[in-house]
């Protein structure tokens, strides 16, 4: 999948709906033993956890993470890692580092 692809948006929407569903069920704490304060604290903890996860998802993956996503096995992963090392050496030697991501003009 590419960044901001249709499939990625569909998966994100599905994950969001599943998370909301689980929060509603869990935060309800319908066991007749939980107090209103306990339910609020539990829901707040869930929302804080989701905010932290959202921040992690917004970060761009590094070369190693991308290689792990692409590789179909350990041998292929190692080959991608070697290619990245070679690319970095060439960039240093030639001094013409290109941006990793496409830029909009």
Coordinates of N, CA and C in Angstrom, one line a residue:
X1 N 0.8 -1.2 0.0 CA 0.0 0.0 0.0 C 0.9 1.2 0.0
X2 N 0.4 2.3 -0.6 CA 1.1 3.5 -0.6 C 0.5 4.4 0.5
X3 N 1.3 5.5 0.8 CA 0.8 6.4 1.8 C -0.4 7.1 1.3
X4 N -1.5 7.2 2.1 CA -2.7 7.8 1.8 C -3.5 7.1 0.7
X5 N -3.3 5.8 0.5 CA -4.0 5.1 -0.5 C -5.4 4.8 0.0
X6 N -6.3 4.5 -1.0 CA -7.7 4.2 -0.6 C -7.8 3.1 0.3
X7 N -7.0 2.0 0.1 CA -7.0 0.8 1.0 C -6.6 1.2 2.4
X8 N -5.6 2.1 2.5 CA -5.1 2.5 3.8 C -6.2 3.3 4.6
X9 N -7.0 4.1 3.9 CA -8.1 4.9 4.5 C -9.2 4.0 4.9
X10 N -9.5 3.0 4.1 CA -10.6 2.0 4.4 C -10.2 1.2 5.7
X11 N -8.9 0.8 5.7 CA -8.4 0.1 6.9 C -8.5 1.0 8.2
X12 N -8.1 2.2 8.0 CA -8.1 3.1 9.1 C -9.5 3.3 9.7
X13 N -10.5 3.5 8.8 CA -11.9 3.7 9.2 C -12.4 2.4 9.9
X14 N -12.0 1.2 9.4 CA -12.4 0.0 10.0 C -11.8 -0.2 11.4
X15 N -10.5 0.2 11.5 CA -9.9 0.1 12.8 C -10.5 1.1 13.8
X16 N -10.9 2.3 13.3 CA -11.5 3.3 14.2 C -12.8 2.8 14.7
X17 N -13.6 2.2 13.8 CA -15.0 1.7 14.2 C -14.8 0.5 15.2
X18 N -13.9 -0.4 15.0 CA -13.6 -1.4 16.0 C -13.2 -0.9 17.3
X19 N -12.3 0.1 17.3 CA -11.9 0.7 18.5 C -13.0 1.4 19.3
X20 N -13.9 2.1 18.6 CA -15.0 2.8 19.2 C -15.9 1.7 19.8
X21 N -16.2 0.7 19.1 CA -17.1 -0.4 19.6 C -16.5 -1.0 20.9
X22 N -15.2 -1.3 20.9 CA -14.6 -1.9 22.1 C -14.6 -0.9 23.2
X23 N -14.4 0.3 23.0 CA -14.4 1.3 24.0 C -15.8 1.5 24.7
X24 N -16.8 1.5 23.8 CA -18.2 1.6 24.3 C -18.5 0.4 25.2
X25 N -18.2 -0.7 24.8 CA -18.5 -2.0 25.6 C -17.7 -2.0 26.8
X26 N -16.3 -1.8 26.7 CA -15.5 -1.8 27.9 C -15.8 -0.7 28.9
X27 N -16.0 0.5 28.3 CA -16.2 1.7 29.2 C -17.5 1.6 29.9
X28 N -18.4 0.9 29.4 CA -19.7 0.7 30.0 C -19.6 0.1 31.4
X29 N -18.7 -0.9 31.5 CA -18.5 -1.6 32.7 C -19.8 -1.9 33.4
X30 N -20.6 -2.6 32.6 CA -22.0 -3.0 33.1 C -22.0 -4.2 34.0
X31 N -21.3 -4.1 35.1 CA -21.2 -5.2 36.0 C -21.9 -4.9 37.3
X32 N -22.5 -3.8 37.4 CA -23.2 -3.3 38.6 C -22.3 -3.2 39.8
X33 N -21.0 -3.2 39.6 CA -20.1 -3.0 40.7 C -19.3 -1.7 40.5
X34 N -19.2 -1.3 39.2 CA -18.4 -0.1 38.9 C -19.1 1.2 39.2
X35 N -18.4 2.2 39.7 CA -19.0 3.5 39.9 C -18.8 4.3 38.7
X36 N -19.6 5.4 38.7 CA -19.5 6.4 37.6 C -18.1 6.9 37.5
X37 N -17.4 7.2 38.6 CA -16.0 7.7 38.6 C -15.1 6.7 37.9
X38 N -15.2 5.4 38.3 CA -14.4 4.4 37.7 C -14.6 4.3 36.2
X39 N -15.8 4.4 35.7 CA -16.1 4.3 34.3 C -15.4 5.5 33.6
X40 N -15.5 6.7 34.2 CA -14.9 7.9 33.6 C -13.4 7.7 33.5
X41 N -12.8 7.3 34.6 CA -11.3 7.1 34.6 C -10.9 6.1 33.5
X42 N -11.7 5.0 33.4 CA -11.3 3.9 32.5 C -11.4 4.5 31.0
X43 N -12.5 5.2 30.7 CA -12.7 5.8 29.4 C -11.6 6.8 29.1
X44 N -11.2 7.6 30.1 CA -10.1 8.6 29.9 C -8.8 7.9 29.6
X45 N -8.5 6.8 30.2 CA -7.3 6.0 30.0 C -7.3 5.5 28.6
X46 N -8.5 5.0 28.1 CA -8.6 4.5 26.7 C -8.4 5.6 25.7
X47 N -8.9 6.7 26.0 CA -8.8 7.8 25.0 C -7.3 8.3 25.0
X48 N -6.7 8.4 26.1 CA -5.3 8.8 26.1 C -4.4 7.8 25.4
X49 N -4.7 6.5 25.6 CA -4.0 5.4 24.8 C -4.2 5.6 23.3
X50 N -5.4 5.9 22.9 CA -5.6 6.1 21.5 C -4.9 7.3 20.9
X51 N -4.8 8.4 21.7 CA -4.1 9.5 21.2 C -2.6 9.2 21.0
X52 N -2.1 8.5 21.9 CA -0.6 8.1 21.8 C -0.4 7.2 20.6
X53 N -1.3 6.3 20.3 CA -1.2 5.4 19.1 C -1.4 6.2 17.9
X54 N -2.3 7.2 17.8 CA -2.4 8.1 16.7 C -1.2 8.8 16.3
X55 N -0.5 9.3 17.4 CA 0.8 10.0 17.2 C 1.8 9.1 16.5
X56 N 1.9 7.9 17.0 CA 2.8 6.9 16.5 C 2.5 6.6 15.0
X57 N 1.3 6.6 14.6 CA 0.9 6.3 13.2 C 1.2 7.4 12.3
X58 N 1.3 8.7 12.8 CA 1.6 9.8 12.0 C 3.0 9.9 11.6
X59 N 3.9 9.2 12.3 CA 5.3 9.3 12.0 C 5.7 8.5 10.7
X60 N 6.7 9.1 10.0 CA 7.1 8.4 8.8 C 8.0 7.2 9.1
X61 N 7.8 6.1 8.4 CA 8.7 4.9 8.7 C 10.1 5.2 8.3
X62 N 11.1 4.6 9.0 CA 12.5 4.8 8.6 C 12.8 3.7 7.6
X63 N 14.0 3.7 7.0 CA 14.4 2.7 6.0 C 14.2 1.3 6.5
X64 N 14.6 1.0 7.7 CA 14.6 -0.3 8.2 C 13.1 -0.8 8.3
X65 N 12.2 0.0 8.7 CA 10.8 -0.3 8.8 C 10.2 -0.6 7.4
X66 N 10.6 0.3 6.5 CA 10.1 0.1 5.1 C 10.7 -1.3 4.5
X67 N 11.9 -1.5 4.8 CA 12.5 -2.8 4.4 C 11.8 -4.0 4.9
X68 N 11.4 -3.9 6.2 CA 10.7 -5.0 6.8 C 9.3 -5.2 6.2
X69 N 8.7 -4.1 5.8 CA 7.4 -4.2 5.2 C 7.5 -4.8 3.8
X70 N 8.6 -4.5 3.1 CA 8.7 -5.0 1.7 C 9.3 -6.4 1.6
X71 N 10.1 -6.7 2.5 CA 10.9 -8.0 2.4 C 9.9 -9.2 2.6
X72 N 10.2 -10.2 1.7 CA 9.4 -11.5 1.8 C 10.1 -12.5 2.6
X73 N 11.3 -12.2 3.1 CA 12.1 -13.1 3.9 C 13.3 -12.4 4.4
X74 N 14.1 -13.1 5.3 CA 15.3 -12.5 5.9 C 16.3 -12.1 4.9
X75 N 16.5 -13.0 3.9 CA 17.5 -12.7 2.8 C 17.2 -11.5 2.1
X76 N 15.9 -11.3 1.7 CA 15.5 -10.1 1.0 C 15.7 -8.9 1.9
X77 N 15.4 -9.0 3.2 CA 15.5 -7.9 4.1 C 17.0 -7.4 4.2
X78 N 17.9 -8.4 4.3 CA 19.3 -8.1 4.3 C 19.8 -7.4 3.0
X79 N 19.2 -7.8 1.9 CA 19.6 -7.2 0.6 C 19.1 -5.8 0.6
X80 N 17.9 -5.5 1.1 CA 17.4 -4.1 1.1 C 18.3 -3.3 2.1
X81 N 18.7 -3.8 3.2 CA 19.6 -3.1 4.1 C 20.9 -2.7 3.4
X82 N 21.5 -3.7 2.7 CA 22.7 -3.4 2.0 C 22.5 -2.3 1.0
X83 N 21.4 -2.3 0.3 CA 21.1 -1.3 -0.7 C 21.1 0.1 -0.1
X84 N 20.5 0.2 1.1 CA 20.4 1.4 1.8 C 21.7 1.9 2.2
X85 N 22.6 1.0 2.7 CA 24.0 1.4 3.1 C 24.7 1.9 1.9
X86 N 24.6 1.2 0.7 CA 25.2 1.7 -0.5 C 24.7 3.1 -0.9
X87 N 23.4 3.3 -0.8 CA 22.8 4.5 -1.2 C 23.3 5.7 -0.3
X88 N 23.4 5.4 1.0 CA 23.9 6.5 1.9 C 25.4 6.8 1.6
X89 N 26.2 5.8 1.3 CA 27.6 6.1 0.9 C 27.7 6.9 -0.3
X90 N 26.9 6.6 -1.3 CA 26.9 7.4 -2.6 C 26.4 8.8 -2.3
X91 N 25.4 9.0 -1.5 CA 25.0 10.3 -1.2 C 26.1 11.2 -0.5
X92 N 26.8 10.6 0.4 CA 27.9 11.3 1.1 C 29.0 11.6 0.1
X93 N 29.3 10.6 -0.7 CA 30.4 10.8 -1.6 C 30.1 11.8 -2.7
X94 N 28.9 11.8 -3.2 CA 28.5 12.7 -4.3 C 27.9 14.0 -3.8
X95 N 27.5 14.0 -2.6 CA 26.9 15.2 -2.0 C 25.6 15.7 -2.6
X96 N 24.9 14.8 -3.2 CA 23.6 15.2 -3.8 C 22.4 14.4 -3.2
X97 N 22.2 14.6 -1.9 CA 21.2 13.8 -1.2 C 19.8 14.3 -1.7
X98 N 19.0 13.3 -2.1 CA 17.7 13.6 -2.6 C 16.7 13.4 -1.5
X99 N 15.6 14.1 -1.5 CA 14.6 14.0 -0.4 C 14.0 12.6 -0.5
X100 N 13.6 12.0 0.6 CA 13.0 10.6 0.6 C 11.6 10.6 0.1
X101 N 10.9 11.7 0.3 CA 9.5 11.7 -0.1 C 9.3 12.7 -1.2
X102 N 8.3 12.5 -2.0 CA 7.9 13.5 -3.0 C 7.5 14.8 -2.4
X103 N 7.9 15.8 -3.1 CA 7.5 17.2 -2.6 C 6.5 17.8 -3.5
X104 N 5.5 18.5 -3.0 CA 4.6 19.2 -3.8 C 5.1 20.6 -4.1
X105 N 4.8 21.1 -5.3 CA 5.2 22.4 -5.7 C 4.1 23.4 -5.7

